[in-house]
PDB file of C-alpha atoms in Angstrom:
ATOM      1  CA  GLU A   1       8.549 -29.640  41.775  1.00  0.00           C
ATOM      2  CA  VAL A   2      12.278 -30.267  41.252  1.00  0.00           C
ATOM      3  CA  LEU A   3      12.257 -33.203  43.655  1.00  0.00           C
ATOM      4  CA  GLN A   4      10.141 -35.068  41.105  1.00  0.00           C
ATOM      5  CA  TYR A   5      13.275 -35.424  38.948  1.00  0.00           C
ATOM      6  CA  PRO A   6      16.019 -37.074  41.040  1.00  0.00           C
ATOM      7  CA  ASP A   7      17.915 -38.106  37.894  1.00  0.00           C
ATOM      8  CA  PHE A   8      18.346 -34.405  37.101  1.00  0.00           C
ATOM      9  CA  SER A   9      19.547 -33.408  40.572  1.00  0.00           C
ATOM     10  CA  CYS A  10      22.907 -33.125  42.244  1.00  0.00           C
ATOM     11  CA  VAL A  11      23.522 -32.764  45.991  1.00  0.00           C
ATOM     12  CA  VAL A  12      27.067 -32.578  47.356  1.00  0.00           C
ATOM     13  CA  LEU A  13      27.649 -33.531  50.994  1.00  0.00           C
ATOM     14  CA  TYR A  14      30.712 -33.191  53.194  1.00  0.00           C
ATOM     15  CA  LYS A  15      30.165 -35.478  56.137  1.00  0.00           C
ATOM     16  CA  ARG A  16      26.581 -34.453  56.990  1.00  0.00           C
ATOM     17  CA  LEU A  17      26.739 -30.892  55.637  1.00  0.00           C
ATOM     18  CA  CYS A  18      25.171 -29.977  52.305  1.00  0.00           C
ATOM     19  CA  ILE A  19      27.826 -27.925  50.512  1.00  0.00           C
ATOM     20  CA  GLY A  20      26.268 -27.819  47.058  1.00  0.00           C
ATOM     21  CA  PHE A  21      23.064 -28.495  45.147  1.00  0.00           C
ATOM     22  CA  ALA A  22      21.746 -28.258  41.613  1.00  0.00           C
ATOM     23  CA  PHE A  23      18.209 -29.050  40.486  1.00  0.00           C
ATOM     24  CA  LEU A  24      17.067 -29.218  36.898  1.00  0.00           C
ATOM     25  CA  VAL A  25      13.494 -29.332  35.624  1.00  0.00           C
ATOM     26  CA  PRO A  26      13.631 -31.308  32.363  1.00  0.00           C
ATOM     27  CA  ASP A  27      11.476 -30.637  29.330  1.00  0.00           C
ATOM     28  CA  THR A  28      10.010 -27.304  30.401  1.00  0.00           C
ATOM     29  CA  ARG A  29       9.516 -26.633  26.690  1.00  0.00           C
ATOM     30  CA  TRP A  30      10.190 -28.636  23.579  1.00  0.00           C
ATOM     31  CA  ASN A  31      13.937 -29.417  23.621  1.00  0.00           C
ATOM     32  CA  GLU A  32      14.595 -27.169  26.652  1.00  0.00           C
ATOM     33  CA  SER A  33      15.189 -27.667  30.366  1.00  0.00           C
ATOM     34  CA  TYR A  34      15.484 -25.162  33.201  1.00  0.00           C
ATOM     35  CA  LEU A  35      18.155 -25.006  35.916  1.00  0.00           C
ATOM     36  CA  SER A  36      15.931 -23.878  38.761  1.00  0.00           C
ATOM     37  CA  TYR A  37      18.298 -24.076  41.753  1.00  0.00           C
ATOM     38  CA  PHE A  38      22.087 -23.973  41.923  1.00  0.00           C
ATOM     39  CA  GLY A  39      24.156 -23.117  44.954  1.00  0.00           C
ATOM     40  CA  VAL A  40      27.442 -23.734  46.735  1.00  0.00           C
ATOM     41  CA  HIS A  41      28.039 -23.209  50.457  1.00  0.00           C
ATOM     42  CA  PRO A  42      30.014 -19.936  50.955  1.00  0.00           C
ATOM     43  CA  ASP A  43      32.898 -21.755  52.679  1.00  0.00           C
ATOM     44  CA  TRP A  44      33.300 -24.051  49.662  1.00  0.00           C
ATOM     45  CA  LYS A  45      33.209 -21.496  46.832  1.00  0.00           C
ATOM     46  CA  LYS A  46      36.092 -21.757  44.331  1.00  0.00           C
ATOM     47  CA  SER A  47      36.701 -25.390  45.298  1.00  0.00           C
ATOM     48  CA  GLY A  48      35.482 -26.797  41.971  1.00  0.00           C
ATOM     49  CA  ILE A  49      32.159 -28.051  43.327  1.00  0.00           C
ATOM     50  CA  GLY A  50      30.118 -25.660  41.188  1.00  0.00           C
ATOM     51  CA  THR A  51      32.046 -26.697  38.081  1.00  0.00           C
ATOM     52  CA  PHE A  52      31.494 -30.387  38.848  1.00  0.00           C
ATOM     53  CA  MET A  53      27.755 -29.933  39.481  1.00  0.00           C
ATOM     54  CA  LEU A  54      27.189 -27.842  36.360  1.00  0.00           C
ATOM     55  CA  TYR A  55      29.081 -30.395  34.260  1.00  0.00           C
ATOM     56  CA  HIS A  56      26.934 -33.189  35.718  1.00  0.00           C
ATOM     57  CA  ILE A  57      23.689 -31.285  35.058  1.00  0.00           C
ATOM     58  CA  ILE A  58      24.713 -30.540  31.476  1.00  0.00           C
ATOM     59  CA  GLN A  59      25.594 -34.210  30.891  1.00  0.00           C
ATOM     60  CA  THR A  60      22.170 -35.339  32.121  1.00  0.00           C
ATOM     61  CA  ASN A  61      20.559 -32.867  29.723  1.00  0.00           C
ATOM     62  CA  MET A  62      22.518 -33.756  26.572  1.00  0.00           C
ATOM     63  CA  GLY A  63      21.035 -32.613  23.280  1.00  0.00           C
ATOM     64  CA  LYS A  64      18.687 -30.063  24.861  1.00  0.00           C
ATOM     65  CA  ASP A  65      18.928 -26.354  25.541  1.00  0.00           C
ATOM     66  CA  LEU A  66      19.414 -25.337  29.142  1.00  0.00           C
ATOM     67  CA  THR A  67      18.146 -22.024  30.499  1.00  0.00           C
ATOM     68  CA  LEU A  68      18.493 -20.283  33.866  1.00  0.00           C
ATOM     69  CA  HIS A  69      18.074 -16.933  35.583  1.00  0.00           C
ATOM     70  CA  VAL A  70      20.925 -15.323  37.484  1.00  0.00           C
ATOM     71  CA  SER A  71      21.428 -11.899  39.022  1.00  0.00           C
ATOM     72  CA  ALA A  72      23.724  -9.665  36.967  1.00  0.00           C
ATOM     73  CA  ASN A  73      26.166  -9.270  39.884  1.00  0.00           C
ATOM     74  CA  ASN A  74      26.279 -12.960  40.857  1.00  0.00           C
ATOM     75  CA  PRO A  75      29.834 -14.328  40.452  1.00  0.00           C
ATOM     76  CA  ALA A  76      28.324 -17.569  39.091  1.00  0.00           C
ATOM     77  CA  VAL A  77      27.810 -15.697  35.796  1.00  0.00           C
ATOM     78  CA  PHE A  78      31.499 -16.366  35.040  1.00  0.00           C
ATOM     79  CA  LEU A  79      31.057 -20.094  35.679  1.00  0.00           C
ATOM     80  CA  TYR A  80      28.040 -20.226  33.365  1.00  0.00           C
ATOM     81  CA  GLN A  81      29.955 -18.333  30.654  1.00  0.00           C
ATOM     82  CA  LYS A  82      32.862 -20.769  31.002  1.00  0.00           C
ATOM     83  CA  PHE A  83      30.415 -23.527  30.034  1.00  0.00           C
ATOM     84  CA  GLY A  84      29.186 -21.573  27.003  1.00  0.00           C
ATOM     85  CA  PHE A  85      26.072 -19.901  28.404  1.00  0.00           C
ATOM     86  CA  LYS A  86      25.241 -16.562  26.790  1.00  0.00           C
ATOM     87  CA  VAL A  87      23.236 -13.667  28.171  1.00  0.00           C
ATOM     88  CA  GLU A  88      20.034 -13.483  26.182  1.00  0.00           C
ATOM     89  CA  GLU A  89      18.201 -10.820  28.116  1.00  0.00           C
ATOM     90  CA  PHE A  90      18.550  -8.470  31.069  1.00  0.00           C
ATOM     91  CA  VAL A  91      15.241  -8.229  32.905  1.00  0.00           C
ATOM     92  CA  ARG A  92      14.949  -5.044  34.938  1.00  0.00           C
ATOM     93  CA  ASP A  93      13.676  -5.465  38.496  1.00  0.00           C
ATOM     94  CA  PHE A  94      13.358  -9.245  38.099  1.00  0.00           C
ATOM     95  CA  TYR A  95      14.331  -9.853  41.741  1.00  0.00           C
ATOM     96  CA  ASP A  96      12.340  -6.932  43.231  1.00  0.00           C
ATOM     97  CA  LYS A  97       9.648  -9.188  44.637  1.00  0.00           C
ATOM     98  CA  TYR A  98      12.239 -11.442  46.295  1.00  0.00           C
ATOM     99  CA  LEU A  99      14.520  -8.850  47.918  1.00  0.00           C
ATOM    100  CA  PRO A 100      13.789  -6.523  50.849  1.00  0.00           C
ATOM    101  CA  GLU A 101      13.518  -2.801  50.086  1.00  0.00           C
ATOM    102  CA  ASP A 102      16.833  -1.981  51.796  1.00  0.00           C
ATOM    103  CA  SER A 103      18.815  -4.762  50.078  1.00  0.00           C
ATOM    104  CA  ASN A 104      22.131  -3.904  48.429  1.00  0.00           C
ATOM    105  CA  GLU A 105      21.829  -6.841  46.032  1.00  0.00           C
ATOM    106  CA  CYS A 106      21.371  -6.198  42.330  1.00  0.00           C
ATOM    107  CA  LYS A 107      17.674  -6.285  41.435  1.00  0.00           C
ATOM    108  CA  HIS A 108      18.285  -7.161  37.772  1.00  0.00           C
TER     109      HIS A 108
END
């Protein structure tokens, strides 16, 4: 679905390696868009790529609300807060269906 909106996408390449991506689905509701995928290659974390991509995505979505889901223990929460995102809701067991039973990742 997100590939239908190339103007609302960001892919960062180093040589031929994808080191970052962000995909936005515009107009999911009236005056609201949804950041459906956002990731930075582990070797490139804290290099400013995430900041650049999030800034770009926000600029392409000017004048509209932007929502996303993120695990409570994901360090990206701090990046989102730096850009003014606020926690609206903690959903218990949101990631249960996506994580294996023996996972140590936060399921909220």
